[in-house]
Amino acid sequence: MPTKVENIIIDQGSDFSYSFKILDNNGDPEDLSNHTANAVIKWYYTHSNNIPLTCNVSNGLIMISLTSNQTSNLSFYNNRALYDIKLHDSNANTSIRIREGVCFINKSVTT
């Protein structure tokens, strides 16, 4: 399964969640019952610091999220960073990068 590029937008100071549909070759929800996921945001690919996103995996969906406290502290050069999501199959003992893209931050005026 090739990595898909999908850009996301996070409103600073707000709870954030975003769901990705994971479909099989027939267009049906992928069985993710033995899978876990992890995702991070980085300023750039080789940056040493990262911001982990909470990941929830269910049948055919991966949801990433951050709390309002976490998004309040987001600050990136030009209000953009990079993210990716890796999906881990515990039965096959394999991992694949399932999504990647640019993470845009909408700055908040209200605190």
mmCIF file of N, CA, C and O in Angstrom:
data_model
loop_
_atom_site.group_PDB
_atom_site.id
_atom_site.type_symbol
_atom_site.label_atom_id
_atom_site.label_comp_id
_atom_site.label_asym_id
_atom_site.label_seq_id
_atom_site.Cartn_x
_atom_site.Cartn_y
_atom_site.Cartn_z
ATOM 1 N N MET A 1 0.857 -1.179 0.000
ATOM 2 C CA MET A 1 0.000 0.000 0.000
ATOM 3 C C MET A 1 0.905 1.245 0.000
ATOM 4 O O MET A 1 1.677 1.439 0.924
ATOM 5 N N PRO A 2 0.855 2.058 -1.043
ATOM 6 C CA PRO A 2 1.705 3.246 -1.104
ATOM 7 C C PRO A 2 1.261 4.317 -0.111
ATOM 8 O O PRO A 2 0.093 4.389 0.262
ATOM 9 N N THR A 3 2.224 5.132 0.297
ATOM 10 C CA THR A 3 1.932 6.247 1.196
ATOM 11 C C THR A 3 1.111 7.289 0.452
ATOM 12 O O THR A 3 1.450 7.682 -0.655
ATOM 13 N N LYS A 4 0.028 7.732 1.084
ATOM 14 C CA LYS A 4 -0.792 8.792 0.497
ATOM 15 C C LYS A 4 -0.421 10.122 1.139
ATOM 16 O O LYS A 4 -0.139 10.190 2.322
ATOM 17 N N VAL A 5 -0.439 11.170 0.345
ATOM 18 C CA VAL A 5 -0.167 12.520 0.832
ATOM 19 C C VAL A 5 -1.498 13.199 1.111
ATOM 20 O O VAL A 5 -2.382 13.235 0.250
ATOM 21 N N GLU A 6 -1.637 13.701 2.324
ATOM 22 C CA GLU A 6 -2.867 14.399 2.719
ATOM 23 C C GLU A 6 -2.476 15.487 3.714
ATOM 24 O O GLU A 6 -1.971 15.193 4.793
ATOM 25 N N ASN A 7 -2.674 16.734 3.336
ATOM 26 C CA ASN A 7 -2.348 17.855 4.215
ATOM 27 C C ASN A 7 -3.454 18.062 5.245
ATOM 28 O O ASN A 7 -4.623 17.784 4.967
ATOM 29 N N ILE A 8 -3.055 18.529 6.436
ATOM 30 C CA ILE A 8 -4.017 18.763 7.512
ATOM 31 C C ILE A 8 -3.877 20.186 8.033
ATOM 32 O O ILE A 8 -2.833 20.808 7.879
ATOM 33 N N ILE A 9 -4.949 20.688 8.654
ATOM 34 C CA ILE A 9 -4.965 22.029 9.245
ATOM 35 C C ILE A 9 -5.336 21.896 10.714
ATOM 36 O O ILE A 9 -6.330 21.242 11.056
ATOM 37 N N ILE A 10 -4.542 22.529 11.581
ATOM 38 C CA ILE A 10 -4.799 22.520 13.022
ATOM 39 C C ILE A 10 -5.056 23.946 13.472
ATOM 40 O O ILE A 10 -4.262 24.849 13.187
ATOM 41 N N ASP A 11 -6.172 24.167 14.155
ATOM 42 C CA ASP A 11 -6.471 25.482 14.738
ATOM 43 C C ASP A 11 -5.802 25.572 16.100
ATOM 44 O O ASP A 11 -6.117 24.794 17.014
ATOM 45 N N GLN A 12 -4.890 26.516 16.244
ATOM 46 C CA GLN A 12 -4.170 26.679 17.493
ATOM 47 C C GLN A 12 -5.137 26.995 18.625
ATOM 48 O O GLN A 12 -6.064 27.801 18.477
ATOM 49 N N GLY A 13 -4.965 26.327 19.774
ATOM 50 C CA GLY A 13 -5.791 26.563 20.950
ATOM 51 C C GLY A 13 -7.099 25.789 20.966
ATOM 52 O O GLY A 13 -7.887 25.922 21.894
ATOM 53 N N SER A 14 -7.338 24.958 19.954
ATOM 54 C CA SER A 14 -8.566 24.156 19.870
ATOM 55 C C SER A 14 -8.214 22.676 19.915
ATOM 56 O O SER A 14 -7.125 22.270 19.518
ATOM 57 N N ASP A 15 -9.176 21.878 20.393
ATOM 58 C CA ASP A 15 -9.008 20.434 20.281
ATOM 59 C C ASP A 15 -8.946 20.093 18.797
ATOM 60 O O ASP A 15 -9.652 20.678 17.978
ATOM 61 N N PHE A 16 -8.097 19.144 18.459
ATOM 62 C CA PHE A 16 -7.911 18.741 17.070
ATOM 63 C C PHE A 16 -8.095 17.239 16.941
ATOM 64 O O PHE A 16 -7.584 16.463 17.741
ATOM 65 N N SER A 17 -8.860 16.828 15.944
ATOM 66 C CA SER A 17 -8.915 15.414 15.575
ATOM 67 C C SER A 17 -9.177 15.328 14.076
ATOM 68 O O SER A 17 -9.844 16.188 13.490
ATOM 69 N N TYR A 18 -8.615 14.297 13.484
ATOM 70 C CA TYR A 18 -8.758 14.094 12.048
ATOM 71 C C TYR A 18 -8.729 12.603 11.785
ATOM 72 O O TYR A 18 -7.876 11.893 12.321
ATOM 73 N N SER A 19 -9.655 12.118 10.981
ATOM 74 C CA SER A 19 -9.739 10.688 10.676
ATOM 75 C C SER A 19 -9.347 10.421 9.233
ATOM 76 O O SER A 19 -9.724 11.170 8.324
ATOM 77 N N PHE A 20 -8.610 9.347 9.045
ATOM 78 C CA PHE A 20 -8.184 8.888 7.729
ATOM 79 C C PHE A 20 -8.860 7.556 7.445
ATOM 80 O O PHE A 20 -8.776 6.634 8.262
ATOM 81 N N LYS A 21 -9.520 7.442 6.295
ATOM 82 C CA LYS A 21 -10.096 6.164 5.879
ATOM 83 C C LYS A 21 -8.993 5.318 5.254
ATOM 84 O O LYS A 21 -8.250 5.794 4.396
ATOM 85 N N ILE A 22 -8.924 4.077 5.700
ATOM 86 C CA ILE A 22 -7.966 3.133 5.144
ATOM 87 C C ILE A 22 -8.772 2.047 4.444
ATOM 88 O O ILE A 22 -9.497 1.287 5.095
ATOM 89 N N LEU A 23 -8.675 2.007 3.120
ATOM 90 C CA LEU A 23 -9.495 1.093 2.323
ATOM 91 C C LEU A 23 -8.620 0.038 1.650
ATOM 92 O O LEU A 23 -7.467 0.303 1.301
ATOM 93 N N ASP A 24 -9.192 -1.152 1.465
ATOM 94 C CA ASP A 24 -8.476 -2.207 0.755
ATOM 95 C C ASP A 24 -8.600 -1.990 -0.756
ATOM 96 O O ASP A 24 -9.179 -0.989 -1.209
ATOM 97 N N ASN A 25 -8.065 -2.911 -1.538
ATOM 98 C CA ASN A 25 -8.072 -2.766 -3.000
ATOM 99 C C ASN A 25 -9.465 -2.758 -3.605
ATOM 100 O O ASN A 25 -9.660 -2.295 -4.729
ATOM 101 N N ASN A 26 -10.454 -3.282 -2.878
ATOM 102 C CA ASN A 26 -11.842 -3.284 -3.359
ATOM 103 C C ASN A 26 -12.628 -2.051 -2.923
ATOM 104 O O ASN A 26 -13.807 -1.932 -3.222
ATOM 105 N N GLY A 27 -11.970 -1.157 -2.160
ATOM 106 C CA GLY A 27 -12.652 0.032 -1.677
ATOM 107 C C GLY A 27 -13.410 -0.184 -0.385
ATOM 108 O O GLY A 27 -14.152 0.688 0.058
ATOM 109 N N ASP A 28 -13.211 -1.349 0.244
ATOM 110 C CA ASP A 28 -13.861 -1.646 1.525
ATOM 111 C C ASP A 28 -12.935 -1.244 2.673
ATOM 112 O O ASP A 28 -11.711 -1.205 2.500
ATOM 113 N N PRO A 29 -13.501 -0.958 3.869
ATOM 114 C CA PRO A 29 -12.651 -0.628 5.015
ATOM 115 C C PRO A 29 -11.651 -1.755 5.305
ATOM 116 O O PRO A 29 -12.017 -2.922 5.345
ATOM 117 N N GLU A 30 -10.398 -1.384 5.463
ATOM 118 C CA GLU A 30 -9.335 -2.344 5.758
ATOM 119 C C GLU A 30 -9.517 -2.888 7.171
ATOM 120 O O GLU A 30 -9.862 -2.146 8.084
ATOM 121 N N ASP A 31 -9.315 -4.190 7.352
ATOM 122 C CA ASP A 31 -9.377 -4.805 8.676
ATOM 123 C C ASP A 31 -8.111 -4.428 9.438
ATOM 124 O O ASP A 31 -7.020 -4.888 9.121
ATOM 125 N N LEU A 32 -8.254 -3.566 10.433
ATOM 126 C CA LEU A 32 -7.114 -3.074 11.211
ATOM 127 C C LEU A 32 -7.120 -3.626 12.633
ATOM 128 O O LEU A 32 -6.534 -3.035 13.533
ATOM 129 N N SER A 33 -7.762 -4.767 12.831
ATOM 130 C CA SER A 33 -7.934 -5.304 14.186
ATOM 131 C C SER A 33 -6.620 -5.638 14.879
ATOM 132 O O SER A 33 -6.550 -5.600 16.097
ATOM 133 N N ASN A 34 -5.569 -5.964 14.159
ATOM 134 C CA ASN A 34 -4.278 -6.284 14.772
ATOM 135 C C ASN A 34 -3.240 -5.200 14.527
ATOM 136 O O ASN A 34 -2.052 -5.485 14.476
ATOM 137 N N HIS A 35 -3.718 -3.972 14.371
ATOM 138 C CA HIS A 35 -2.836 -2.862 14.028
ATOM 139 C C HIS A 35 -2.821 -1.793 15.115
ATOM 140 O O HIS A 35 -3.813 -1.589 15.817
ATOM 141 N N THR A 36 -1.695 -1.122 15.203
ATOM 142 C CA THR A 36 -1.560 0.090 16.004
ATOM 143 C C THR A 36 -0.936 1.148 15.096
ATOM 144 O O THR A 36 -0.428 0.828 14.014
ATOM 145 N N ALA A 37 -0.982 2.391 15.522
ATOM 146 C CA ALA A 37 -0.406 3.471 14.723
ATOM 147 C C ALA A 37 0.330 4.446 15.621
ATOM 148 O O ALA A 37 0.035 4.553 16.815
ATOM 149 N N ASN A 38 1.308 5.104 15.049
ATOM 150 C CA ASN A 38 1.916 6.243 15.723
ATOM 151 C C ASN A 38 2.147 7.344 14.695
ATOM 152 O O ASN A 38 2.325 7.071 13.507
ATOM 153 N N ALA A 39 2.082 8.573 15.166
ATOM 154 C CA ALA A 39 2.216 9.735 14.282
ATOM 155 C C ALA A 39 2.946 10.847 15.014
ATOM 156 O O ALA A 39 2.803 10.987 16.235
ATOM 157 N N VAL A 40 3.720 11.611 14.271
ATOM 158 C CA VAL A 40 4.429 12.753 14.840
ATOM 159 C C VAL A 40 4.381 13.933 13.877
ATOM 160 O O VAL A 40 4.202 13.758 12.667
ATOM 161 N N ILE A 41 4.564 15.110 14.454
ATOM 162 C CA ILE A 41 4.739 16.349 13.701
ATOM 163 C C ILE A 41 6.168 16.811 13.947
ATOM 164 O O ILE A 41 6.654 16.768 15.080
ATOM 165 N N LYS A 42 6.840 17.237 12.874
ATOM 166 C CA LYS A 42 8.193 17.799 12.979
ATOM 167 C C LYS A 42 8.269 19.065 12.129
ATOM 168 O O LYS A 42 7.562 19.194 11.136
ATOM 169 N N TRP A 43 9.179 19.966 12.496
ATOM 170 C CA TRP A 43 9.400 21.164 11.694
ATOM 171 C C TRP A 43 9.878 20.791 10.301
ATOM 172 O O TRP A 43 9.485 21.375 9.312
ATOM 173 N N TYR A 44 10.806 19.854 10.236
ATOM 174 C CA TYR A 44 11.337 19.367 8.971
ATOM 175 C C TYR A 44 11.800 17.933 9.189
ATOM 176 O O TYR A 44 11.899 17.464 10.322
ATOM 177 N N TYR A 45 12.084 17.209 8.122
ATOM 178 C CA TYR A 45 12.315 15.767 8.190
ATOM 179 C C TYR A 45 13.387 15.354 9.191
ATOM 180 O O TYR A 45 13.220 14.366 9.901
ATOM 181 N N THR A 46 14.492 16.078 9.250
ATOM 182 C CA THR A 46 15.605 15.666 10.107
ATOM 183 C C THR A 46 15.614 16.352 11.470
ATOM 184 O O THR A 46 16.564 16.185 12.229
ATOM 185 N N HIS A 47 14.580 17.105 11.784
ATOM 186 C CA HIS A 47 14.525 17.808 13.072
ATOM 187 C C HIS A 47 14.502 16.796 14.210
ATOM 188 O O HIS A 47 13.817 15.777 14.130
ATOM 189 N N SER A 48 15.259 17.070 15.270
ATOM 190 C CA SER A 48 15.367 16.102 16.373
ATOM 191 C C SER A 48 14.148 16.096 17.285
ATOM 192 O O SER A 48 13.847 15.071 17.897
ATOM 193 N N ASN A 49 13.450 17.203 17.387
ATOM 194 C CA ASN A 49 12.255 17.253 18.234
ATOM 195 C C ASN A 49 11.017 16.888 17.430
ATOM 196 O O ASN A 49 10.918 17.220 16.261
ATOM 197 N N ASN A 50 10.089 16.216 18.090
ATOM 198 C CA ASN A 50 8.827 15.927 17.427
ATOM 199 C C ASN A 50 7.683 16.064 18.415
ATOM 200 O O ASN A 50 7.888 16.048 19.620
ATOM 201 N N ILE A 51 6.509 16.213 17.894
ATOM 202 C CA ILE A 51 5.289 16.311 18.697
ATOM 203 C C ILE A 51 4.462 15.068 18.389
ATOM 204 O O ILE A 51 3.973 14.917 17.261
ATOM 205 N N PRO A 52 4.333 14.162 19.358
ATOM 206 C CA PRO A 52 3.538 12.958 19.091
ATOM 207 C C PRO A 52 2.050 13.266 19.078
ATOM 208 O O PRO A 52 1.556 14.065 19.872
ATOM 209 N N LEU A 53 1.339 12.651 18.161
ATOM 210 C CA LEU A 53 -0.112 12.764 18.096
ATOM 211 C C LEU A 53 -0.712 11.500 18.704
ATOM 212 O O LEU A 53 -0.147 10.415 18.579
ATOM 213 N N THR A 54 -1.855 11.641 19.349
ATOM 214 C CA THR A 54 -2.584 10.475 19.838
ATOM 215 C C THR A 54 -3.214 9.782 18.641
ATOM 216 O O THR A 54 -3.801 10.438 17.779
ATOM 217 N N CYS A 55 -3.086 8.454 18.575
ATOM 218 C CA CYS A 55 -3.636 7.680 17.453
ATOM 219 C C CYS A 55 -4.612 6.640 17.965
ATOM 220 O O CYS A 55 -4.310 5.915 18.925
ATOM 221 N N ASN A 56 -5.763 6.570 17.348
ATOM 222 C CA ASN A 56 -6.746 5.519 17.618
ATOM 223 C C ASN A 56 -7.035 4.801 16.315
ATOM 224 O O ASN A 56 -7.294 5.434 15.294
ATOM 225 N N VAL A 57 -6.989 3.471 16.371
ATOM 226 C CA VAL A 57 -7.203 2.647 15.191
ATOM 227 C C VAL A 57 -8.482 1.847 15.368
ATOM 228 O O VAL A 57 -8.689 1.221 16.407
ATOM 229 N N SER A 58 -9.349 1.894 14.372
ATOM 230 C CA SER A 58 -10.551 1.059 14.368
ATOM 231 C C SER A 58 -10.727 0.532 12.956
ATOM 232 O O SER A 58 -9.917 0.834 12.075
ATOM 233 N N ASN A 59 -11.757 -0.224 12.726
ATOM 234 C CA ASN A 59 -11.946 -0.863 11.430
ATOM 235 C C ASN A 59 -12.008 0.167 10.293
ATOM 236 O O ASN A 59 -12.979 0.887 10.148
ATOM 237 N N GLY A 60 -10.942 0.223 9.522
ATOM 238 C CA GLY A 60 -10.911 1.112 8.375
ATOM 239 C C GLY A 60 -10.635 2.568 8.671
ATOM 240 O O GLY A 60 -10.660 3.386 7.764
ATOM 241 N N LEU A 61 -10.338 2.916 9.926
ATOM 242 C CA LEU A 61 -10.084 4.318 10.277
ATOM 243 C C LEU A 61 -8.871 4.454 11.196
ATOM 244 O O LEU A 61 -8.669 3.640 12.094
ATOM 245 N N ILE A 62 -8.119 5.511 10.964
ATOM 246 C CA ILE A 62 -7.093 5.947 11.914
ATOM 247 C C ILE A 62 -7.439 7.380 12.272
ATOM 248 O O ILE A 62 -7.594 8.233 11.390
ATOM 249 N N MET A 63 -7.591 7.651 13.560
ATOM 250 C CA MET A 63 -7.875 9.010 14.014
ATOM 251 C C MET A 63 -6.667 9.532 14.777
ATOM 252 O O MET A 63 -6.149 8.865 15.671
ATOM 253 N N ILE A 64 -6.204 10.721 14.391
ATOM 254 C CA ILE A 64 -5.137 11.393 15.117
ATOM 255 C C ILE A 64 -5.750 12.568 15.869
ATOM 256 O O ILE A 64 -6.746 13.140 15.433
ATOM 257 N N SER A 65 -5.147 12.914 17.016
ATOM 258 C CA SER A 65 -5.720 14.013 17.794
ATOM 259 C C SER A 65 -4.669 14.680 18.674
ATOM 260 O O SER A 65 -3.627 14.102 18.988
ATOM 261 N N LEU A 66 -4.988 15.909 19.055
ATOM 262 C CA LEU A 66 -4.240 16.709 20.025
ATOM 263 C C LEU A 66 -5.253 17.455 20.883
ATOM 264 O O LEU A 66 -6.330 17.819 20.415
ATOM 265 N N THR A 67 -4.893 17.708 22.137
ATOM 266 C CA THR A 67 -5.763 18.485 23.018
ATOM 267 C C THR A 67 -5.565 19.980 22.749
ATOM 268 O O THR A 67 -4.589 20.388 22.112
ATOM 269 N N SER A 68 -6.469 20.792 23.262
ATOM 270 C CA SER A 68 -6.344 22.244 23.092
ATOM 271 C C SER A 68 -5.067 22.771 23.754
ATOM 272 O O SER A 68 -4.451 23.706 23.244
ATOM 273 N N ASN A 69 -4.657 22.167 24.877
ATOM 274 C CA ASN A 69 -3.395 22.578 25.510
ATOM 275 C C ASN A 69 -2.207 22.306 24.596
ATOM 276 O O ASN A 69 -1.280 23.116 24.508
ATOM 277 N N GLN A 70 -2.223 21.153 23.931
ATOM 278 C CA GLN A 70 -1.139 20.825 23.015
ATOM 279 C C GLN A 70 -1.121 21.755 21.808
ATOM 280 O O GLN A 70 -0.054 22.219 21.399
ATOM 281 N N THR A 71 -2.279 22.041 21.230
ATOM 282 C CA THR A 71 -2.299 22.908 20.049
ATOM 283 C C THR A 71 -1.975 24.356 20.409
ATOM 284 O O THR A 71 -1.464 25.092 19.577
ATOM 285 N N SER A 72 -2.246 24.762 21.663
ATOM 286 C CA SER A 72 -1.900 26.119 22.094
ATOM 287 C C SER A 72 -0.402 26.366 22.024
ATOM 288 O O SER A 72 0.044 27.484 21.797
ATOM 289 N N ASN A 73 0.369 25.297 22.244
ATOM 290 C CA ASN A 73 1.826 25.420 22.269
ATOM 291 C C ASN A 73 2.489 25.208 20.914
ATOM 292 O O ASN A 73 3.706 25.275 20.813
ATOM 293 N N LEU A 74 1.704 24.949 19.878
ATOM 294 C CA LEU A 74 2.292 24.742 18.560
ATOM 295 C C LEU A 74 2.768 26.062 17.976
ATOM 296 O O LEU A 74 2.036 27.047 17.949
ATOM 297 N N SER A 75 3.992 26.059 17.535
ATOM 298 C CA SER A 75 4.553 27.241 16.901
ATOM 299 C C SER A 75 5.591 26.770 15.896
ATOM 300 O O SER A 75 6.602 26.180 16.278
ATOM 301 N N PHE A 76 5.338 26.986 14.619
ATOM 302 C CA PHE A 76 6.220 26.532 13.573
ATOM 303 C C PHE A 76 6.608 27.687 12.676
ATOM 304 O O PHE A 76 5.851 28.637 12.491
ATOM 305 N N TYR A 77 7.773 27.574 12.075
ATOM 306 C CA TYR A 77 8.226 28.534 11.084
ATOM 307 C C TYR A 77 7.221 28.553 9.937
ATOM 308 O O TYR A 77 6.858 27.512 9.400
ATOM 309 N N ASN A 78 6.760 29.724 9.581
ATOM 310 C CA ASN A 78 5.749 29.912 8.525
ATOM 311 C C ASN A 78 4.456 29.158 8.807
ATOM 312 O O ASN A 78 3.700 28.852 7.893
ATOM 313 N N ASN A 79 4.215 28.835 10.087
ATOM 314 C CA ASN A 79 2.985 28.148 10.521
ATOM 315 C C ASN A 79 2.754 26.830 9.800
ATOM 316 O O ASN A 79 1.621 26.433 9.562
ATOM 317 N N ARG A 80 3.835 26.128 9.472
ATOM 318 C CA ARG A 80 3.697 24.833 8.824
ATOM 319 C C ARG A 80 4.805 23.894 9.277
ATOM 320 O O ARG A 80 5.886 24.316 9.625
ATOM 321 N N ALA A 81 4.470 22.624 9.271
ATOM 322 C CA ALA A 81 5.410 21.572 9.647
ATOM 323 C C ALA A 81 5.048 20.322 8.838
ATOM 324 O O ALA A 81 4.166 20.364 7.977
ATOM 325 N N LEU A 82 5.714 19.241 9.133
ATOM 326 C CA LEU A 82 5.469 17.975 8.437
ATOM 327 C C LEU A 82 4.933 16.947 9.420
ATOM 328 O O LEU A 82 5.228 17.007 10.611
ATOM 329 N N TYR A 83 4.167 15.995 8.923
ATOM 330 C CA TYR A 83 3.689 14.910 9.778
ATOM 331 C C TYR A 83 3.701 13.622 8.975
ATOM 332 O O TYR A 83 3.721 13.629 7.738
ATOM 333 N N ASP A 84 3.735 12.509 9.672
ATOM 334 C CA ASP A 84 3.457 11.230 9.035
ATOM 335 C C ASP A 84 2.868 10.263 10.044
ATOM 336 O O ASP A 84 2.922 10.504 11.254
ATOM 337 N N ILE A 85 2.254 9.212 9.514
ATOM 338 C CA ILE A 85 1.608 8.189 10.333
ATOM 339 C C ILE A 85 2.136 6.835 9.890
ATOM 340 O O ILE A 85 2.137 6.526 8.695
ATOM 341 N N LYS A 86 2.593 6.040 10.858
ATOM 342 C CA LYS A 86 3.018 4.668 10.578
ATOM 343 C C LYS A 86 1.999 3.707 11.167
ATOM 344 O O LYS A 86 1.518 3.887 12.280
ATOM 345 N N LEU A 87 1.687 2.685 10.387
ATOM 346 C CA LEU A 87 0.740 1.656 10.785
ATOM 347 C C LEU A 87 1.528 0.374 11.024
ATOM 348 O O LEU A 87 2.325 -0.042 10.179
ATOM 349 N N HIS A 88 1.316 -0.243 12.196
ATOM 350 C CA HIS A 88 2.055 -1.432 12.603
ATOM 351 C C HIS A 88 1.110 -2.625 12.673
ATOM 352 O O HIS A 88 0.074 -2.557 13.336
ATOM 353 N N ASP A 89 1.467 -3.693 12.001
ATOM 354 C CA ASP A 89 0.695 -4.937 12.006
ATOM 355 C C ASP A 89 1.393 -5.916 12.953
ATOM 356 O O ASP A 89 2.488 -6.402 12.659
ATOM 357 N N SER A 90 0.758 -6.196 14.102
ATOM 358 C CA SER A 90 1.387 -7.057 15.103
ATOM 359 C C SER A 90 1.447 -8.519 14.659
ATOM 360 O O SER A 90 2.339 -9.249 15.072
ATOM 361 N N ASN A 91 0.525 -8.960 13.808
ATOM 362 C CA ASN A 91 0.554 -10.346 13.326
ATOM 363 C C ASN A 91 1.710 -10.580 12.350
ATOM 364 O O ASN A 91 2.415 -11.576 12.435
ATOM 365 N N ALA A 92 1.876 -9.684 11.413
ATOM 366 C CA ALA A 92 2.919 -9.837 10.399
ATOM 367 C C ALA A 92 4.249 -9.232 10.837
ATOM 368 O O ALA A 92 5.263 -9.393 10.155
ATOM 369 N N ASN A 93 4.237 -8.507 11.965
ATOM 370 C CA ASN A 93 5.423 -7.824 12.478
ATOM 371 C C ASN A 93 6.015 -6.893 11.408
ATOM 372 O O ASN A 93 7.208 -6.914 11.128
ATOM 373 N N THR A 94 5.125 -6.077 10.807
ATOM 374 C CA THR A 94 5.539 -5.131 9.779
ATOM 375 C C THR A 94 5.015 -3.734 10.101
ATOM 376 O O THR A 94 4.060 -3.575 10.852
ATOM 377 N N SER A 95 5.672 -2.748 9.517
ATOM 378 C CA SER A 95 5.243 -1.354 9.645
ATOM 379 C C SER A 95 5.308 -0.690 8.279
ATOM 380 O O SER A 95 6.227 -0.949 7.505
ATOM 381 N N ILE A 96 4.319 0.162 8.003
ATOM 382 C CA ILE A 96 4.331 0.949 6.778
ATOM 383 C C ILE A 96 3.918 2.375 7.094
ATOM 384 O O ILE A 96 3.165 2.625 8.029
ATOM 385 N N ARG A 97 4.470 3.310 6.324
ATOM 386 C CA ARG A 97 4.022 4.698 6.444
ATOM 387 C C ARG A 97 2.767 4.806 5.598
ATOM 388 O O ARG A 97 2.787 4.574 4.395
ATOM 389 N N ILE A 98 1.661 5.162 6.225
ATOM 390 C CA ILE A 98 0.353 5.143 5.569
ATOM 391 C C ILE A 98 -0.078 6.527 5.074
ATOM 392 O O ILE A 98 -0.790 6.653 4.099
ATOM 393 N N ARG A 99 0.336 7.582 5.769
ATOM 394 C CA ARG A 99 0.010 8.965 5.386
ATOM 395 C C ARG A 99 1.186 9.865 5.716
ATOM 396 O O ARG A 99 1.947 9.626 6.648
ATOM 397 N N GLU A 100 1.280 10.945 4.946
ATOM 398 C CA GLU A 100 2.248 12.001 5.214
ATOM 399 C C GLU A 100 1.726 13.281 4.588
ATOM 400 O O GLU A 100 0.829 13.246 3.738
ATOM 401 N N GLY A 101 2.264 14.390 5.048
ATOM 402 C CA GLY A 101 1.848 15.644 4.449
ATOM 403 C C GLY A 101 2.325 16.839 5.243
ATOM 404 O O GLY A 101 3.124 16.726 6.177
ATOM 405 N N VAL A 102 1.804 17.972 4.861
ATOM 406 C CA VAL A 102 2.103 19.239 5.534
ATOM 407 C C VAL A 102 1.008 19.493 6.560
ATOM 408 O O VAL A 102 -0.170 19.240 6.319
ATOM 409 N N CYS A 103 1.438 19.960 7.712
ATOM 410 C CA CYS A 103 0.527 20.327 8.802
ATOM 411 C C CYS A 103 0.537 21.855 8.887
ATOM 412 O O CYS A 103 1.570 22.452 9.199
ATOM 413 N N PHE A 104 -0.580 22.463 8.568
ATOM 414 C CA PHE A 104 -0.705 23.918 8.642
ATOM 415 C C PHE A 104 -1.311 24.306 9.976
ATOM 416 O O PHE A 104 -2.258 23.671 10.431
ATOM 417 N N ILE A 105 -0.779 25.346 10.591
ATOM 418 C CA ILE A 105 -1.269 25.827 11.885
ATOM 419 C C ILE A 105 -1.982 27.161 11.663
ATOM 420 O O ILE A 105 -1.383 28.119 11.184
ATOM 421 N N ASN A 106 -3.274 27.209 11.989
ATOM 422 C CA ASN A 106 -4.005 28.479 11.990
ATOM 423 C C ASN A 106 -3.773 29.125 13.348
ATOM 424 O O ASN A 106 -4.273 28.635 14.359
ATOM 425 N N LYS A 107 -3.024 30.207 13.367
ATOM 426 C CA LYS A 107 -2.697 30.891 14.616
ATOM 427 C C LYS A 107 -3.977 31.446 15.269
ATOM 428 O O LYS A 107 -4.876 31.889 14.591
ATOM 429 N N SER A 108 -3.970 31.439 16.604
ATOM 430 C CA SER A 108 -5.106 31.942 17.369
ATOM 431 C C SER A 108 -4.812 33.351 17.891
ATOM 432 O O SER A 108 -3.702 33.633 18.321
ATOM 433 N N VAL A 109 -5.806 34.191 17.862
ATOM 434 C CA VAL A 109 -5.694 35.525 18.435
ATOM 435 C C VAL A 109 -6.166 35.497 19.881
ATOM 436 O O VAL A 109 -5.619 36.150 20.761
ATOM 437 N N THR A 110 -7.192 34.695 20.160
ATOM 438 C CA THR A 110 -7.778 34.585 21.494
ATOM 439 C C THR A 110 -7.011 33.567 22.315
ATOM 440 O O THR A 110 -6.712 32.482 21.857
ATOM 441 N N THR A 111 -6.726 33.930 23.582
ATOM 442 C CA THR A 111 -6.021 32.990 24.467
ATOM 443 C C THR A 111 -6.961 32.416 25.488
ATOM 444 O O THR A 111 -8.052 32.861 25.692
#
